[in-house]
Short mmCIF file of C-alpha atoms in Angstrom, two decimals:
data_model
loop_
_atom_site.label_atom_id
_atom_site.label_comp_id
_atom_site.label_asym_id
_atom_site.label_seq_id
_atom_site.Cartn_x
_atom_site.Cartn_y
_atom_site.Cartn_z
CA MET A 1 -31.83 -34.15 -3.33
CA PHE A 2 -32.02 -31.33 -0.68
CA ASP A 3 -32.57 -31.04 2.91
CA GLN A 4 -36.11 -29.62 3.30
CA HIS A 5 -35.35 -28.51 6.93
CA LEU A 6 -32.29 -26.66 6.01
CA VAL A 7 -33.97 -24.84 3.13
CA GLN A 8 -36.96 -23.69 5.36
CA LYS A 9 -34.63 -22.65 7.93
CA LYS A 10 -32.43 -20.74 5.53
CA MET A 11 -35.55 -19.19 3.61
CA GLU A 12 -36.91 -17.98 7.02
CA LYS A 13 -33.70 -16.58 8.29
CA CYS A 14 -33.90 -12.85 9.19
CA SER A 15 -31.07 -10.88 10.55
CA PRO A 16 -31.62 -7.91 12.87
CA SER A 17 -30.13 -4.45 12.00
CA PRO A 18 -26.54 -3.90 12.64
CA ILE A 19 -27.48 -1.31 15.35
CA SER A 20 -29.63 -3.66 17.31
CA GLN A 21 -26.89 -6.34 16.99
CA LEU A 22 -24.46 -3.84 18.59
CA PHE A 23 -26.63 -3.81 21.92
CA SER A 24 -27.84 -7.36 21.64
CA LEU A 25 -26.42 -10.04 24.04
CA GLU A 26 -27.08 -12.62 21.47
CA TYR A 27 -24.60 -10.93 18.88
CA LEU A 28 -22.19 -9.51 21.39
CA LYS A 29 -19.39 -12.14 20.46
CA THR A 30 -19.85 -11.36 16.51
CA GLY A 31 -20.12 -7.64 17.16
CA ILE A 32 -17.31 -5.04 17.25
CA ILE A 33 -16.99 -5.06 20.98
CA GLY A 34 -16.84 -8.87 21.00
CA GLN A 35 -13.97 -8.97 18.17
CA THR A 36 -11.88 -6.19 19.78
CA TRP A 37 -12.18 -6.38 23.61
CA TYR A 38 -9.08 -8.16 24.17
CA TYR A 39 -7.14 -5.48 22.14
CA LEU A 40 -8.64 -2.94 24.55
CA LEU A 41 -7.98 -4.66 27.61
CA ILE A 42 -4.38 -5.29 26.89
CA PHE A 43 -3.79 -1.52 26.11
CA CYS A 44 -5.58 -0.58 29.39
CA PHE A 45 -3.35 -2.83 31.30
CA LEU A 46 -0.28 -1.71 29.64
CA TYR A 47 -1.38 1.96 29.69
CA TYR A 48 -2.00 1.88 33.55
CA ILE A 49 1.45 0.19 34.12
CA VAL A 50 3.32 3.21 32.56
CA GLN A 51 0.83 5.73 34.15
CA ILE A 52 1.14 4.26 37.62
CA GLY A 53 4.87 4.09 37.19
CA TYR A 54 4.90 7.70 36.16
CA GLN A 55 2.69 8.81 38.90
CA LEU A 56 4.89 6.93 41.65
CA ASP A 57 7.94 8.26 40.13
CA LEU A 58 9.20 4.88 39.24
CA LEU A 59 10.45 6.37 35.95
CA CYS A 60 12.86 8.76 37.67
CA THR A 61 15.80 6.54 38.24
CA THR A 62 18.03 9.37 39.24
CA LEU A 63 16.00 10.29 42.24
CA GLU A 64 15.77 6.62 43.22
CA LYS A 65 19.68 6.44 43.15
CA ASN A 66 19.86 9.59 45.34
CA GLN A 67 17.52 8.44 47.77
CA THR A 68 19.09 5.02 48.27
CA THR A 69 22.24 4.95 50.43
CA SER A 70 24.15 2.23 52.01
CA SER A 71 25.67 3.05 55.37
CA LYS A 72 26.50 6.58 54.42
CA PRO A 73 24.30 9.45 55.92
CA PRO A 74 22.29 11.34 53.04
CA THR A 75 24.31 14.02 51.32
CA THR A 76 21.41 15.58 49.36
CA THR A 77 19.03 18.10 50.96
CA THR A 78 15.30 18.29 50.58
CA ALA A 79 15.28 20.91 48.09
CA THR A 80 17.82 19.07 45.90
CA LEU A 81 15.76 16.02 45.85
CA GLU A 82 12.57 18.06 45.02
CA HIS A 83 14.50 19.81 42.34
CA GLU A 84 15.67 16.54 40.84
CA HIS A 85 12.11 15.40 41.09
CA ASP A 86 10.73 18.15 39.37
CA VAL A 87 13.60 17.78 36.53
CA CYS A 88 12.81 14.11 36.28
CA VAL A 89 8.95 14.67 35.88
CA LYS A 90 9.58 17.37 33.37
CA ARG A 91 11.93 15.12 31.36
CA THR A 92 9.29 12.33 31.41
CA LYS A 93 6.60 14.77 30.21
CA ASP A 94 8.77 15.83 27.41
CA TYR A 95 9.32 12.24 26.50
CA PHE A 96 5.58 11.70 26.36
CA LYS A 97 5.15 15.01 24.27
CA ASN A 98 7.65 14.02 21.77
CA TRP A 99 6.18 10.58 21.24
CA ALA A 100 2.68 12.21 20.99
CA ALA A 101 3.85 14.33 18.19
CA HIS A 102 5.34 11.25 16.29
CA PHE A 103 2.04 9.18 17.07
CA SER A 104 -0.11 12.05 15.52
CA THR A 105 1.79 11.66 12.19
CA MET A 106 1.76 7.91 12.39
CA THR A 107 -2.00 7.98 12.78
CA ARG A 108 -2.54 9.75 9.58
CA LEU A 109 -0.40 7.54 7.84
CA LEU A 110 -1.78 4.36 9.34
CA THR A 111 -5.39 5.51 8.62
CA PHE A 112 -4.64 6.04 5.05
CA LEU A 113 -2.82 2.72 4.73
CA LEU A 114 -5.62 0.85 6.50
CA GLY A 115 -8.40 2.53 4.72
CA PHE A 116 -6.72 1.44 1.34
CA TYR A 117 -6.24 -2.12 2.50
CA VAL A 118 -9.70 -2.55 3.75
CA SER A 119 -11.23 -0.93 0.76
CA THR A 120 -9.12 -3.45 -1.42
CA ILE A 121 -10.54 -6.46 0.65
CA CYS A 122 -14.10 -5.27 0.57
CA LYS A 123 -13.85 -5.03 -3.31
CA ARG A 124 -12.35 -8.44 -3.56
CA TRP A 125 -15.04 -9.89 -1.25
CA TRP A 126 -17.95 -8.13 -3.37
CA ASP A 127 -16.54 -9.45 -6.57
CA GLN A 128 -16.50 -13.07 -5.19
CA VAL A 129 -19.99 -12.78 -3.56
CA SER A 130 -21.44 -11.09 -6.73
CA LYS A 131 -20.02 -13.71 -8.96
CA LEU A 132 -21.46 -16.68 -7.04
CA PRO A 133 -23.49 -18.29 -9.63
CA ASP A 134 -26.65 -20.43 -9.48
CA ALA A 135 -28.91 -22.26 -12.03
CA ASP A 136 -31.97 -20.03 -12.08
CA ASN A 137 -31.21 -18.26 -15.31
CA LEU A 138 -30.27 -21.71 -16.94
CA GLY A 139 -33.41 -23.12 -15.66
CA LEU A 140 -35.50 -20.25 -17.21
CA VAL A 141 -33.56 -20.75 -20.40
CA LEU A 142 -34.34 -24.47 -20.55
CA GLY A 143 -38.09 -23.91 -19.93
CA GLY A 144 -38.12 -21.51 -22.95
CA LEU A 145 -36.22 -23.60 -25.37
CA VAL A 146 -36.72 -27.16 -24.55
CA TRP A 147 -40.07 -28.21 -26.21
CA ALA A 148 -41.66 -31.51 -26.17
CA GLN A 149 -43.67 -31.87 -29.50
CA SER A 150 -45.77 -34.83 -28.18
CA GLU A 151 -46.89 -36.38 -24.89
CA ALA A 152 -44.24 -39.33 -25.63
CA GLU A 153 -41.40 -36.61 -25.54
CA ALA A 154 -42.59 -34.96 -22.33
CA ASP A 155 -40.62 -37.24 -20.01
CA ALA A 156 -37.66 -36.99 -22.31
CA ALA A 157 -37.96 -33.13 -22.04
CA ARG A 158 -38.11 -33.11 -18.35
CA ASP A 159 -35.26 -35.66 -17.90
CA PHE A 160 -33.12 -33.45 -20.09
CA LYS A 161 -33.82 -30.41 -18.04
CA LYS A 162 -33.12 -32.26 -14.75
CA THR A 163 -29.79 -33.61 -16.07
CA ILE A 164 -28.68 -30.33 -17.38
CA LEU A 165 -29.32 -28.63 -14.00
CA ARG A 166 -27.85 -31.66 -12.09
CA TYR A 167 -24.63 -31.29 -13.96
CA THR A 168 -24.59 -27.52 -13.38
CA HIS A 169 -24.97 -28.11 -9.49
CA LEU A 170 -22.31 -30.87 -9.70
CA SER A 171 -19.75 -28.48 -11.32
CA TRP A 172 -20.86 -25.78 -8.85
CA THR A 173 -20.20 -28.16 -5.92
CA MET A 174 -16.89 -29.70 -7.19
CA CYS A 175 -15.39 -26.25 -7.98
CA LEU A 176 -16.44 -24.32 -4.76
CA ALA A 177 -15.42 -27.56 -2.56
CA ARG A 178 -11.90 -26.53 -3.53
CA ILE A 179 -12.05 -23.15 -2.00
CA SER A 180 -14.65 -23.71 0.77
CA THR A 181 -13.72 -25.75 3.94
CA PRO A 182 -17.24 -26.40 5.07
CA LEU A 183 -18.19 -27.61 1.57
CA SER A 184 -15.07 -29.70 1.15
CA ASN A 185 -15.70 -31.43 4.54
CA LYS A 186 -19.30 -32.14 3.38
CA PHE A 187 -18.19 -33.65 0.02
CA SER A 188 -14.91 -35.15 1.07
CA SER A 189 -15.14 -37.96 -1.56
CA ALA A 190 -17.13 -39.09 -4.66
CA GLN A 191 -19.58 -41.20 -2.35
CA GLU A 192 -20.90 -37.92 -0.93
CA TYR A 193 -21.74 -36.67 -4.22
CA ILE A 194 -23.38 -39.87 -5.11
CA ASP A 195 -25.46 -39.82 -1.87
CA LYS A 196 -26.51 -36.40 -2.66
CA LYS A 197 -27.65 -37.58 -6.17
CA LEU A 198 -25.49 -35.06 -8.03
CA LEU A 199 -23.32 -37.99 -9.43
CA THR A 200 -23.81 -41.36 -10.53
CA LYS A 201 -21.33 -44.42 -10.30
CA SER A 202 -20.97 -44.46 -14.16
CA GLU A 203 -20.36 -40.59 -14.02
CA ALA A 204 -17.72 -41.20 -11.48
CA GLU A 205 -16.15 -43.95 -13.57
CA ALA A 206 -16.20 -41.57 -16.53
CA LEU A 207 -14.25 -38.97 -14.45
CA LYS A 208 -11.91 -41.58 -13.41
CA ILE A 209 -12.53 -41.22 -9.54
CA ASP A 210 -13.29 -43.97 -7.01
CA THR A 211 -16.05 -43.37 -4.50
CA ASP A 212 -13.43 -43.03 -1.69
CA ASP A 213 -11.22 -40.65 -3.65
CA ARG A 214 -10.73 -37.49 -1.81
CA ASP A 215 -9.29 -35.55 -4.65
CA CYS A 216 -12.49 -35.84 -6.76
CA SER A 217 -13.13 -31.95 -7.43
CA THR A 218 -10.11 -31.36 -9.77
CA LEU A 219 -12.28 -31.94 -13.06
CA TRP A 220 -14.91 -29.80 -12.05
CA TRP A 221 -15.76 -28.28 -15.37
CA VAL A 222 -16.27 -31.70 -17.01
CA PRO A 223 -19.95 -32.03 -16.00
CA LEU A 224 -20.54 -28.58 -17.78
CA SER A 225 -18.87 -29.99 -20.89
CA TRP A 226 -21.38 -33.03 -20.72
CA ALA A 227 -24.21 -30.56 -20.50
CA VAL A 228 -23.11 -28.58 -23.50
CA SER A 229 -22.83 -31.95 -25.46
CA MET A 230 -26.33 -32.69 -24.42
CA VAL A 231 -27.51 -29.59 -25.68
CA ASN A 232 -25.80 -29.99 -29.16
CA ASP A 233 -27.31 -33.34 -29.33
CA ALA A 234 -30.77 -32.13 -28.59
CA PHE A 235 -30.52 -29.50 -31.28
CA ASN A 236 -28.86 -31.29 -34.01
CA ASN A 237 -30.35 -34.90 -33.58
CA LYS A 238 -33.44 -34.50 -35.68
CA GLU A 239 -35.32 -37.72 -36.91
CA LYS A 240 -37.65 -38.04 -39.87
CA GLY A 241 -38.03 -34.15 -40.34
CA LYS A 242 -38.99 -33.69 -36.60
CA ASP A 243 -36.89 -31.12 -34.59
CA GLY A 244 -34.95 -32.26 -31.45
CA LEU A 245 -35.99 -31.25 -27.98
CA ILE A 246 -34.37 -27.89 -28.63
CA PRO A 247 -35.94 -26.71 -31.95
CA LYS A 248 -33.66 -23.60 -32.39
CA ASP A 249 -31.56 -20.97 -30.51
CA HIS A 250 -29.67 -23.75 -28.66
CA LYS A 251 -26.67 -21.33 -28.42
CA ASP A 252 -28.69 -19.32 -25.69
CA VAL A 253 -28.43 -22.63 -23.41
CA VAL A 254 -24.86 -22.85 -24.26
CA SER A 255 -24.39 -19.19 -23.45
CA ALA A 256 -26.05 -19.72 -20.01
CA ILE A 257 -23.94 -22.88 -19.23
CA CYS A 258 -20.65 -21.11 -20.25
CA LYS A 259 -21.67 -18.17 -17.96
CA VAL A 260 -21.92 -20.46 -14.88
CA ARG A 261 -18.55 -21.79 -15.81
CA ASN A 262 -16.95 -18.43 -16.13
CA ASP A 263 -18.33 -17.27 -12.71
CA LEU A 264 -17.14 -20.52 -11.23
CA PHE A 265 -13.63 -20.08 -12.74
CA ASN A 266 -13.43 -16.35 -11.65
CA LEU A 267 -14.17 -17.51 -8.03
CA ALA A 268 -11.62 -20.30 -8.13
CA GLU A 269 -8.95 -17.88 -9.25
CA TYR A 270 -9.80 -15.20 -6.55
CA ARG A 271 -9.18 -17.88 -3.95
CA LEU A 272 -6.45 -19.74 -5.31
CA GLN A 273 -4.40 -16.55 -6.12
CA PRO A 274 -4.92 -14.29 -3.10
CA LEU A 275 -3.12 -10.96 -2.39
CA PRO A 276 0.53 -11.40 -1.54
CA ALA A 277 1.07 -12.30 2.02
CA ILE A 278 3.44 -9.24 2.65
CA TYR A 279 0.57 -6.84 1.90
CA THR A 280 -1.35 -8.43 4.99
CA GLN A 281 1.79 -8.63 7.01
CA ALA A 282 2.73 -4.90 6.44
CA VAL A 283 -0.66 -3.78 7.62
CA TRP A 284 -0.65 -5.80 10.80
CA VAL A 285 2.95 -4.84 11.87
CA ALA A 286 2.00 -1.21 11.11
CA VAL A 287 -1.19 -1.49 13.54
CA TYR A 288 0.80 -3.36 16.09
CA GLY A 289 3.74 -0.82 15.96
CA TRP A 290 1.09 1.99 16.26
CA ALA A 291 -0.65 0.27 19.20
CA LEU A 292 2.66 -0.08 21.14
CA ILE A 293 3.76 3.64 20.49
CA SER A 294 0.14 4.74 21.63
CA ILE A 295 0.84 3.27 25.09
CA VAL A 296 3.51 5.93 25.62
CA ALA A 297 2.23 8.77 23.32
CA ASN A 298 -1.25 8.83 24.79
CA GLN A 299 -0.18 8.95 28.64
CA SER A 300 -1.74 11.65 30.72
CA ARG A 301 0.99 14.19 31.56
CA MET A 302 -0.88 15.48 34.71
CA HIS A 303 1.25 14.43 37.74
CA TYR A 304 -0.87 14.29 41.02
CA ARG A 305 2.03 16.41 42.65
CA ASP A 306 1.59 19.35 40.24
CA ASN A 307 -1.69 20.56 41.85
CA GLU A 308 -1.22 18.60 45.03
CA ALA A 309 -4.25 16.29 44.13
CA SER A 310 -5.05 12.78 45.20
CA LEU A 311 -3.12 9.98 43.65
CA VAL A 312 -6.11 7.76 43.06
CA VAL A 313 -8.23 10.66 41.57
CA THR A 314 -5.28 11.55 39.23
CA ILE A 315 -4.93 8.06 38.01
CA LEU A 316 -8.77 7.61 37.41
CA LEU A 317 -8.90 11.07 35.58
CA SER A 318 -6.20 9.84 33.16
CA PHE A 319 -8.59 7.03 31.90
CA PRO A 320 -7.88 6.93 28.02
CA GLY A 321 -11.38 7.02 26.77
CA HIS A 322 -10.30 8.76 23.50
CA GLU A 323 -7.71 6.30 22.71
CA LEU A 324 -9.94 3.29 23.61
CA LEU A 325 -12.37 4.69 20.98
CA MET A 326 -9.26 4.85 18.52
CA PHE A 327 -8.45 1.34 19.36
CA LEU A 328 -11.99 0.03 18.75
CA LEU A 329 -12.18 1.85 15.45
CA ILE A 330 -8.57 0.73 14.20
CA PHE A 331 -8.80 -2.80 15.22
CA GLY A 332 -12.51 -3.04 14.15
CA TRP A 333 -11.66 -1.98 10.68
CA LEU A 334 -8.73 -4.51 10.90
CA LYS A 335 -10.97 -7.23 11.92
CA VAL A 336 -13.31 -6.29 9.15
CA ALA A 337 -10.68 -6.96 6.65
CA ASP A 338 -9.76 -10.29 8.44
CA ILE A 339 -13.30 -11.52 8.11
CA LEU A 340 -13.70 -10.50 4.40
CA VAL A 341 -10.79 -12.00 3.16
CA ASP A 342 -12.45 -15.60 2.87
CA PRO A 343 -16.27 -15.09 2.24
CA PHE A 344 -16.79 -18.80 2.21
CA GLY A 345 -15.08 -20.05 5.56
CA ASN A 346 -16.21 -21.12 9.01
CA ASP A 347 -16.89 -17.60 10.40
CA PHE A 348 -20.33 -16.52 11.64
CA TRP A 349 -20.43 -13.82 8.73
CA ASP A 350 -19.17 -16.14 5.84
CA ILE A 351 -21.70 -17.54 3.12
CA ASP A 352 -22.68 -21.19 4.07
CA LEU A 353 -22.25 -22.87 0.83
CA VAL A 354 -23.75 -26.16 1.95
CA SER A 355 -27.19 -24.49 2.62
CA THR A 356 -26.74 -22.49 -0.66
CA LEU A 357 -26.30 -25.74 -2.35
CA ASP A 358 -29.66 -27.03 -1.08
CA ILE A 359 -31.40 -23.81 -1.90
CA ASN A 360 -30.12 -24.07 -5.35
CA ILE A 361 -31.36 -27.61 -5.80
CA TRP A 362 -34.77 -26.62 -4.25
CA LYS A 363 -35.22 -23.76 -6.70
CA SER A 364 -34.10 -25.83 -9.79
CA SER A 365 -36.68 -28.36 -8.65
CA VAL A 366 -39.49 -25.86 -8.28
CA THR A 367 -38.62 -24.33 -11.52
CA ILE A 368 -39.13 -27.63 -13.53
CA GLU A 369 -42.00 -28.54 -11.38
CA ASN A 370 -43.83 -25.30 -12.32
CA GLN A 371 -42.67 -25.53 -15.96
CA GLU A 372 -44.51 -28.84 -16.17
CA LYS A 373 -47.56 -27.37 -14.42
CA ALA A 374 -47.55 -24.67 -16.96
CA THR A 375 -48.49 -27.16 -19.55
CA HIS A 376 -51.96 -27.58 -18.12
CA PRO A 377 -54.51 -25.93 -20.58
CA GLN A 378 -55.80 -23.65 -17.87
CA LEU A 379 -52.56 -22.00 -17.59
CA LEU A 380 -51.75 -21.68 -21.16
CA LYS A 381 -54.97 -19.97 -22.24
CA ARG A 382 -54.52 -16.94 -24.56
CA PRO A 383 -57.30 -14.42 -23.61
CA TYR A 384 -56.39 -12.07 -26.35
CA LEU A 385 -57.46 -14.83 -28.97
CA GLN A 386 -60.68 -15.55 -27.09
#
């Protein structure tokens, strides 16, 4: 049983191009700007705190001490104060310059580390998405090998194909519910499987699970073993010289079922055995350390007193445009990896397995329905024999 409205909505869904999403208010929250704006805002805030302190000589503690006296008259001349100011500003500039040199080296190392990390995550993401199985191939194989030799066997052949495909969808749902939070919430107990008509009460008893049992997906491969047993019986159960529902090549059906099982197993292994946590932690610590260093290393070393310029104009001209672009790219790539870690989660970009299940059930229903229609003489005409 599938949700017709959900299937129709899924089939009609059409996503705009990535470039149009970048400038669309509808996708602003899910775009690169919407995912990284808070990092940019924090950087600008801390950057201008240091920059304003530098322009107002708040970093020059020596000058402040010389200018601050208690009851004694000042003992330093104006020339001395200006000299100390120049020394302090030069020292601060050298400090910024020194950190800028280290920052350049760290940026090269970070881009290499981040590129390797993101490429690994992207490969794992694609391996999981490409291995997501469906029952299309199995339905076609059943249509080619299951044969009703009489009108009396037509109903039995149709029920046989429906049951095999239902068991496939049942195993698919039970396995992926272990690694997908939305699918797990949708099928939180055996009763949800029964309501979806993927499972019967007698089959639930055979699996030794109660209708309210929340841990009902452990034996996800058992329905596939039922399907293999049914195929074996359909081939070997021959009565009075008549072939079974599968006259020959039943191993092709078994191979299609085993392929579904292998893909599901690989998916489960990917999610149940993730990358070591220290791998992700190392990348995040490196990026945060790089971000903190960049606040000092990317400071504009132009002081407003150097050319007797306006303080406000100097602060405005020190706007870190290049550094913001670097932040946008680095944290954008980091968010890409964070999103791709879990392809079947709750994020906007993740694959919706709940709607995917409905589409798979709908496709299996359409496949069997059209296989039944194909038995009409008009569709099975052989023009090359006429």
